[in-house]
Short mmCIF file of C-alpha atoms in Angstrom, two decimals:
data_model
loop_
_atom_site.label_atom_id
_atom_site.label_comp_id
_atom_site.label_asym_id
_atom_site.label_seq_id
_atom_site.Cartn_x
_atom_site.Cartn_y
_atom_site.Cartn_z
CA UNK A 1 91.20 134.94 46.69
CA UNK A 2 92.16 137.67 48.93
CA UNK A 3 89.98 140.47 50.71
CA UNK A 4 91.47 142.73 53.49
CA UNK A 5 88.18 145.28 54.75
CA UNK A 6 89.24 148.36 56.41
CA UNK A 7 86.71 149.70 59.25
CA UNK A 8 85.20 146.79 62.07
CA UNK A 9 82.01 148.66 62.95
CA UNK A 10 79.30 146.80 62.09
CA UNK A 11 79.19 147.80 57.77
CA UNK A 12 82.82 145.88 58.11
CA UNK A 13 81.90 143.02 59.99
CA UNK A 14 78.65 142.59 58.57
CA UNK A 15 81.09 142.84 55.23
CA UNK A 16 83.04 140.24 56.88
CA UNK A 17 80.89 137.89 57.26
CA UNK A 18 78.79 137.70 54.46
CA UNK A 19 82.14 136.94 52.46
CA UNK A 20 83.21 134.45 54.97
CA UNK A 21 80.39 132.34 53.87
CA UNK A 22 81.88 132.11 49.95
CA UNK A 23 84.16 129.49 49.64
CA UNK A 24 88.22 130.55 49.05
CA UNK A 25 88.42 134.02 49.70
CA UNK A 26 90.68 134.74 52.81
CA UNK A 27 89.39 136.96 54.77
CA UNK A 28 91.15 139.66 56.75
CA UNK A 29 89.04 142.97 59.50
CA UNK A 30 91.29 145.21 60.13
CA UNK A 31 90.40 148.21 62.55
CA UNK A 32 92.83 150.99 64.44
CA UNK A 33 90.14 150.36 67.31
CA UNK A 34 88.30 147.62 68.87
CA UNK A 35 85.47 145.96 66.90
CA UNK A 36 81.85 148.66 68.06
CA UNK A 37 84.12 151.53 69.00
CA UNK A 38 82.52 155.33 66.33
CA UNK A 39 79.27 155.34 65.44
CA UNK A 40 78.73 152.39 66.06
CA UNK A 41 79.07 151.87 69.59
CA UNK A 42 76.91 155.21 69.98
CA UNK A 43 73.96 154.25 68.19
CA UNK A 44 70.33 153.58 69.27
CA UNK A 45 69.63 150.51 66.93
CA UNK A 46 66.39 151.73 65.82
CA UNK A 47 65.80 149.99 62.59
CA UNK A 48 63.45 152.56 60.00
CA UNK A 49 62.60 150.28 56.96
CA UNK A 50 58.73 150.37 55.92
CA UNK A 51 58.00 153.49 58.46
CA UNK A 52 60.35 155.51 56.20
CA UNK A 53 59.33 157.95 53.97
CA UNK A 54 62.08 155.86 51.06
CA UNK A 55 59.64 154.56 48.78
CA UNK A 56 61.38 153.53 45.52
CA UNK A 57 64.69 153.30 43.88
CA UNK A 58 68.35 151.94 45.52
CA UNK A 59 66.87 153.90 49.10
CA UNK A 60 64.06 151.37 50.07
CA UNK A 61 65.58 148.20 48.06
CA UNK A 62 68.29 148.84 50.31
CA UNK A 63 65.58 149.11 53.14
CA UNK A 64 63.43 145.50 52.68
CA UNK A 65 66.86 143.95 52.26
CA UNK A 66 68.28 144.81 55.09
CA UNK A 67 64.77 144.47 57.70
CA UNK A 68 64.34 140.87 55.65
CA UNK A 69 67.35 139.87 56.79
CA UNK A 70 67.78 140.67 60.30
CA UNK A 71 64.85 138.21 60.93
CA UNK A 72 66.83 135.67 59.37
CA UNK A 73 70.56 136.81 60.86
CA UNK A 74 69.61 137.37 64.32
CA UNK A 75 68.90 134.10 65.43
CA UNK A 76 71.74 132.82 63.24
CA UNK A 77 73.98 134.48 64.89
CA UNK A 78 73.30 133.47 68.21
CA UNK A 79 72.62 129.97 67.79
CA UNK A 80 76.63 130.23 66.12
CA UNK A 81 77.88 132.22 68.88
CA UNK A 82 75.74 131.83 72.06
CA UNK A 83 75.36 135.36 72.12
CA UNK A 84 72.23 137.02 72.88
CA UNK A 85 71.75 139.71 70.80
CA UNK A 86 68.82 142.27 72.37
CA UNK A 87 66.07 142.54 69.29
CA UNK A 88 62.67 144.08 69.91
CA UNK A 89 60.08 142.47 67.44
CA UNK A 90 57.20 145.02 68.94
CA UNK A 91 57.90 147.34 66.17
CA UNK A 92 58.13 150.80 66.05
CA UNK A 93 55.27 153.76 66.98
CA UNK A 94 55.77 156.93 64.85
CA UNK A 95 53.90 159.11 66.58
CA UNK A 96 51.87 162.23 65.03
CA UNK A 97 51.22 165.65 65.79
CA UNK A 98 49.55 168.94 63.79
CA UNK A 99 53.37 170.33 63.90
CA UNK A 100 54.40 166.10 62.01
CA UNK A 101 56.25 167.94 58.45
CA UNK A 102 54.70 165.06 56.25
CA UNK A 103 50.94 165.53 56.90
CA UNK A 104 48.39 162.68 58.00
CA UNK A 105 47.88 162.68 54.10
CA UNK A 106 51.32 161.50 53.28
CA UNK A 107 51.28 158.89 56.01
CA UNK A 108 47.88 157.89 54.79
CA UNK A 109 49.30 157.14 51.37
CA UNK A 110 52.66 155.55 52.95
CA UNK A 111 50.30 153.33 53.95
CA UNK A 112 48.93 152.10 50.61
CA UNK A 113 52.49 152.23 48.83
CA UNK A 114 53.26 149.91 52.13
CA UNK A 115 50.66 147.42 52.06
CA UNK A 116 50.70 147.05 47.31
CA UNK A 117 54.50 146.70 49.01
CA UNK A 118 53.41 143.64 50.97
CA UNK A 119 54.08 145.40 54.49
CA UNK A 120 51.74 146.74 56.66
CA UNK A 121 51.44 150.18 58.36
CA UNK A 122 48.65 150.17 60.73
CA UNK A 123 47.01 154.29 61.35
CA UNK A 124 45.83 155.21 65.45
CA UNK A 125 43.95 157.30 66.06
CA UNK A 126 44.44 158.93 69.55
CA UNK A 127 41.72 157.05 71.18
CA UNK A 128 43.57 153.26 70.38
CA UNK A 129 46.89 155.39 71.27
CA UNK A 130 45.32 155.55 74.49
CA UNK A 131 44.67 152.48 74.55
CA UNK A 132 47.52 150.71 73.50
CA UNK A 133 50.95 152.89 75.22
CA UNK A 134 48.87 154.74 77.81
CA UNK A 135 51.83 156.19 78.57
CA UNK A 136 52.27 158.44 75.81
CA UNK A 137 50.01 161.76 76.99
CA UNK A 138 50.98 165.18 75.24
CA UNK A 139 47.49 167.39 73.52
CA UNK A 140 49.58 167.87 70.47
CA UNK A 141 49.79 164.54 69.65
CA UNK A 142 47.64 163.41 66.94
CA UNK A 143 47.43 159.93 66.23
CA UNK A 144 50.35 157.81 65.86
CA UNK A 145 51.33 155.14 62.41
CA UNK A 146 52.64 151.47 63.78
CA UNK A 147 55.14 149.57 61.71
CA UNK A 148 55.20 145.95 63.35
CA UNK A 149 57.35 145.06 60.74
CA UNK A 150 60.27 147.47 61.83
CA UNK A 151 62.94 146.13 64.62
CA UNK A 152 65.51 147.82 67.00
CA UNK A 153 68.09 146.07 68.38
CA UNK A 154 71.38 146.46 70.14
CA UNK A 155 74.43 147.51 67.70
CA UNK A 156 78.02 146.68 69.88
CA UNK A 157 75.61 142.98 70.69
CA UNK A 158 75.19 142.58 67.00
CA UNK A 159 78.60 143.93 65.82
CA UNK A 160 79.86 141.76 68.42
CA UNK A 161 78.42 138.50 67.37
CA UNK A 162 79.32 139.35 63.91
CA UNK A 163 83.12 139.61 64.77
CA UNK A 164 83.34 135.91 66.85
CA UNK A 165 80.84 134.51 63.87
CA UNK A 166 83.16 135.76 61.02
CA UNK A 167 85.83 134.47 62.93
CA UNK A 168 84.55 130.94 63.63
CA UNK A 169 84.64 130.79 59.31
CA UNK A 170 88.03 131.56 59.30
CA UNK A 171 88.25 135.43 59.01
CA UNK A 172 91.42 137.30 60.42
CA UNK A 173 90.40 140.43 62.60
CA UNK A 174 93.49 142.39 63.46
CA UNK A 175 92.48 145.17 65.53
CA UNK A 176 95.10 147.81 66.91
CA UNK A 177 96.23 148.27 63.68
CA UNK A 178 96.15 151.59 61.36
CA UNK A 179 96.90 152.07 57.55
CA UNK A 180 99.75 153.97 57.19
CA UNK A 181 100.24 153.98 53.02
CA UNK A 182 99.20 152.22 49.53
CA UNK A 183 100.65 151.16 46.94
CA UNK A 184 99.08 151.20 43.60
CA UNK A 185 100.30 150.55 40.12
CA UNK A 186 98.34 151.05 36.17
CA UNK A 187 96.63 147.90 35.30
CA UNK A 188 95.59 146.43 32.08
CA UNK A 189 92.14 148.85 31.96
CA UNK A 190 94.50 151.94 32.89
CA UNK A 191 93.16 152.01 36.07
CA UNK A 192 95.14 151.88 39.45
CA UNK A 193 95.55 148.25 40.92
CA UNK A 194 96.48 148.64 44.59
CA UNK A 195 99.06 146.04 45.63
CA UNK A 196 99.78 146.26 49.21
CA UNK A 197 98.52 148.45 52.09
CA UNK A 198 101.17 149.69 54.88
CA UNK A 199 100.29 149.68 58.44
CA UNK A 200 101.61 149.22 61.47
CA UNK A 201 101.91 146.10 61.96
CA UNK A 202 103.30 145.10 58.53
CA UNK A 203 102.84 145.19 55.19
CA UNK A 204 98.71 143.38 54.42
CA UNK A 205 98.36 142.16 50.47
CA UNK A 206 94.56 141.61 48.68
CA UNK A 207 93.20 140.76 45.32
CA UNK A 208 90.39 143.42 47.18
CA UNK A 209 90.37 146.04 48.94
CA UNK A 210 86.79 147.22 50.95
CA UNK A 211 87.01 150.55 52.62
CA UNK A 212 84.27 150.28 55.29
CA UNK A 213 85.68 152.92 57.92
CA UNK A 214 82.91 155.32 57.78
CA UNK A 215 84.97 159.11 59.23
CA UNK A 216 88.64 157.29 58.23
CA UNK A 217 87.14 156.85 55.13
CA UNK A 218 88.90 160.22 54.35
CA UNK A 219 92.34 160.70 55.32
CA UNK A 220 92.32 155.91 53.97
CA UNK A 221 91.24 158.36 50.04
CA UNK A 222 93.33 161.18 50.38
CA UNK A 223 96.25 158.54 50.63
CA UNK A 224 95.28 157.52 46.92
CA UNK A 225 94.35 161.16 45.62
CA UNK A 226 90.83 159.85 44.84
CA UNK A 227 89.02 161.52 48.52
CA UNK A 228 86.09 160.85 49.44
CA UNK A 229 84.69 163.70 51.63
CA UNK A 230 82.69 162.16 54.52
CA UNK A 231 82.41 164.71 57.43
CA UNK A 232 81.51 164.46 61.11
CA UNK A 233 77.46 164.30 62.93
CA UNK A 234 77.40 164.87 66.52
CA UNK A 235 75.36 162.73 68.07
CA UNK A 236 74.10 162.79 71.70
CA UNK A 237 71.73 160.13 73.57
CA UNK A 238 71.00 159.44 77.24
CA UNK A 239 69.91 156.18 79.54
CA UNK A 240 67.34 156.48 81.69
CA UNK A 241 65.71 154.28 84.27
CA UNK A 242 62.22 154.78 85.68
CA UNK A 243 62.45 151.17 87.20
CA UNK A 244 59.63 149.54 84.90
CA UNK A 245 58.17 149.41 82.39
CA UNK A 246 56.30 152.44 80.78
CA UNK A 247 53.14 151.91 79.91
CA UNK A 248 51.36 148.39 79.31
CA UNK A 249 54.76 145.87 80.39
CA UNK A 250 53.98 143.00 77.08
CA UNK A 251 53.85 145.37 74.35
CA UNK A 252 56.93 147.54 74.83
CA UNK A 253 57.86 148.90 70.79
CA UNK A 254 60.10 152.31 70.24
CA UNK A 255 58.67 155.03 70.38
CA UNK A 256 59.66 158.11 67.57
CA UNK A 257 58.25 161.72 67.40
CA UNK A 258 59.88 164.73 65.90
CA UNK A 259 63.12 163.02 65.58
CA UNK A 260 63.51 162.28 68.84
CA UNK A 261 63.81 157.67 70.20
CA UNK A 262 62.44 156.46 73.30
CA UNK A 263 63.42 152.81 72.99
CA UNK A 264 62.54 150.55 75.92
CA UNK A 265 66.36 148.53 76.18
CA UNK A 266 64.93 146.22 78.96
CA UNK A 267 64.53 146.08 82.75
CA UNK A 268 62.56 149.53 82.57
CA UNK A 269 65.31 151.57 81.64
CA UNK A 270 65.38 153.19 77.63
CA UNK A 271 67.97 154.68 76.20
CA UNK A 272 66.54 158.53 74.47
CA UNK A 273 67.96 160.11 71.82
CA UNK A 274 68.98 160.88 69.81
CA UNK A 275 70.95 164.56 69.02
CA UNK A 276 72.26 166.21 64.93
CA UNK A 277 75.45 168.17 65.70
CA UNK A 278 77.14 169.41 63.18
CA UNK A 279 80.35 171.03 63.02
CA UNK A 280 81.16 174.67 63.30
CA UNK A 281 84.49 175.50 61.86
CA UNK A 282 86.35 172.74 61.41
CA UNK A 283 86.07 169.51 63.12
CA UNK A 284 85.47 169.83 66.15
CA UNK A 285 82.10 169.44 67.86
CA UNK A 286 82.03 169.93 71.25
CA UNK A 287 78.54 167.87 71.99
CA UNK A 288 76.48 170.55 73.27
CA UNK A 289 74.32 170.03 76.75
CA UNK A 290 71.39 171.82 75.43
CA UNK A 291 70.63 170.07 72.61
CA UNK A 292 70.87 167.51 74.62
CA UNK A 293 68.51 168.66 77.50
CA UNK A 294 65.48 169.25 74.64
CA UNK A 295 66.02 165.93 73.43
CA UNK A 296 65.70 165.04 76.72
CA UNK A 297 62.57 167.60 77.40
CA UNK A 298 61.34 166.81 74.33
CA UNK A 299 61.11 163.12 75.49
CA UNK A 300 59.08 163.88 78.88
CA UNK A 301 57.04 166.16 76.51
CA UNK A 302 55.63 162.60 75.34
CA UNK A 303 55.82 160.40 78.28
CA UNK A 304 55.22 162.05 81.10
CA UNK A 305 56.42 159.88 83.45
CA UNK A 306 59.71 160.22 81.77
CA UNK A 307 60.33 162.53 84.05
CA UNK A 308 61.65 160.72 87.51
CA UNK A 309 64.06 158.69 86.09
CA UNK A 310 67.37 158.60 86.96
CA UNK A 311 69.70 159.58 84.07
CA UNK A 312 72.24 156.44 84.92
CA UNK A 313 74.30 158.12 81.48
CA UNK A 314 74.49 159.78 78.46
CA UNK A 315 77.10 159.59 75.82
CA UNK A 316 78.32 160.69 72.11
CA UNK A 317 79.44 160.03 69.15
CA UNK A 318 79.85 161.02 65.48
CA UNK A 319 77.69 159.99 62.19
CA UNK A 320 80.18 159.84 59.30
CA UNK A 321 77.83 161.78 56.35
CA UNK A 322 79.14 162.26 53.29
CA UNK A 323 79.34 165.85 52.02
CA UNK A 324 77.24 166.55 48.52
CA UNK A 325 76.30 163.17 47.54
CA UNK A 326 73.80 161.01 49.20
CA UNK A 327 74.32 158.04 52.17
CA UNK A 328 76.07 156.03 51.73
CA UNK A 329 78.79 155.48 49.45
CA UNK A 330 78.63 152.61 47.92
CA UNK A 331 80.86 151.51 44.97
CA UNK A 332 84.59 151.54 43.38
CA UNK A 333 86.62 154.17 44.07
CA UNK A 334 87.44 155.83 40.92
CA UNK A 335 89.72 155.30 39.29
CA UNK A 336 90.93 152.36 40.73
CA UNK A 337 89.66 147.61 39.42
CA UNK A 338 89.89 146.71 43.54
CA UNK A 339 88.74 149.38 45.67
CA UNK A 340 85.35 149.54 47.18
CA UNK A 341 83.34 151.87 49.76
CA UNK A 342 81.12 150.95 51.75
CA UNK A 343 81.35 153.78 53.87
CA UNK A 344 79.49 156.94 54.93
CA UNK A 345 75.98 155.83 56.39
CA UNK A 346 75.39 158.86 58.00
CA UNK A 347 72.58 157.81 60.54
CA UNK A 348 71.63 154.50 58.84
CA UNK A 349 74.59 152.17 59.41
CA UNK A 350 73.02 149.90 61.10
CA UNK A 351 70.40 149.46 59.48
CA UNK A 352 72.20 149.09 56.29
CA UNK A 353 74.38 146.62 57.03
CA UNK A 354 73.02 143.35 55.87
CA UNK A 355 72.13 145.00 52.34
CA UNK A 356 75.33 146.51 52.12
CA UNK A 357 76.91 143.25 52.89
CA UNK A 358 74.69 141.83 50.16
CA UNK A 359 75.93 144.63 47.82
CA UNK A 360 79.98 143.99 48.10
CA UNK A 361 79.26 140.49 47.59
CA UNK A 362 78.01 141.06 44.87
CA UNK A 363 80.75 143.39 43.50
CA UNK A 364 83.82 140.62 44.42
CA UNK A 365 81.27 137.48 43.48
CA UNK A 366 78.76 138.45 41.01
CA UNK A 367 75.90 135.75 41.39
CA UNK A 368 76.56 134.66 37.30
CA UNK A 369 80.56 133.42 38.52
CA UNK A 370 79.46 131.49 41.77
CA UNK A 371 80.31 127.84 42.51
#
């Protein structure tokens, strides 16, 4: 069975690796860019699972599946490829203030719910917070919630390892290849069956096509007259160099508060982000310097030592946000029997990549028919 995956960000790469472990599949991945560009290349890799406010249904199930899978996936990929994937196992610390939108009681409730689901969250008062993370110093902070089982990883290192491991398992990757058109014909169920894609490298035929192209999914589905409307949302971030670890060098969790993340990346460097910027007219979003500066100031308000940090670089990326429907978009393209969508993950592409890969595998090879 031939499977073609279009898009090689973290989601496309995760699907390729997951499917590469199924016998009898011939898998090709196409992307017009090298791997891990676009939104994957700009992501901070903060995996908010247990600490997210999603508590039931598919939104929670996918988070739980992914967080659990990462525990085995990272060592598995490192062993296969010999690559090091930076993976912070020290959890996520969520700072709370009087203005926290969910209030203390909502967090107490979440802690109870997670406990019944087999996940651990801790409520810290200001004294405990000061004791364990002395770098946090802001009188408006009323405490924190600590999630020891959530993680942070390097999205680019992860994606490159997924690509290399999939290659070892026989997957073909074609970079610098653009899809120009698609050919389809009706099948017996009155749905369309996509026979082949026309690309800048010739025709590619397959039994299944998986669209995992983020923002590129919109023009692609437009060619099939089934437009999936995905809009860009810009995010900017900074890499700041303090020169030494903030607070306790042996305890460096990802810290988040008021939607600002302070992410330790080793060597006394921190990623700080990210802005959320919507297009004002059309799809153009010029990065707003003031918004990035307000994120930096918010991070300094939490950790005053960041005021003296050197800014090593700043970057931005566009996140794919589905218009008028929840993120992500996973399932069959309407009207087609053999085109699957795994796209529009908005701000959770890295977090949900493993669960998305499982879902796509299940659609191609249902559990009951596996050999």
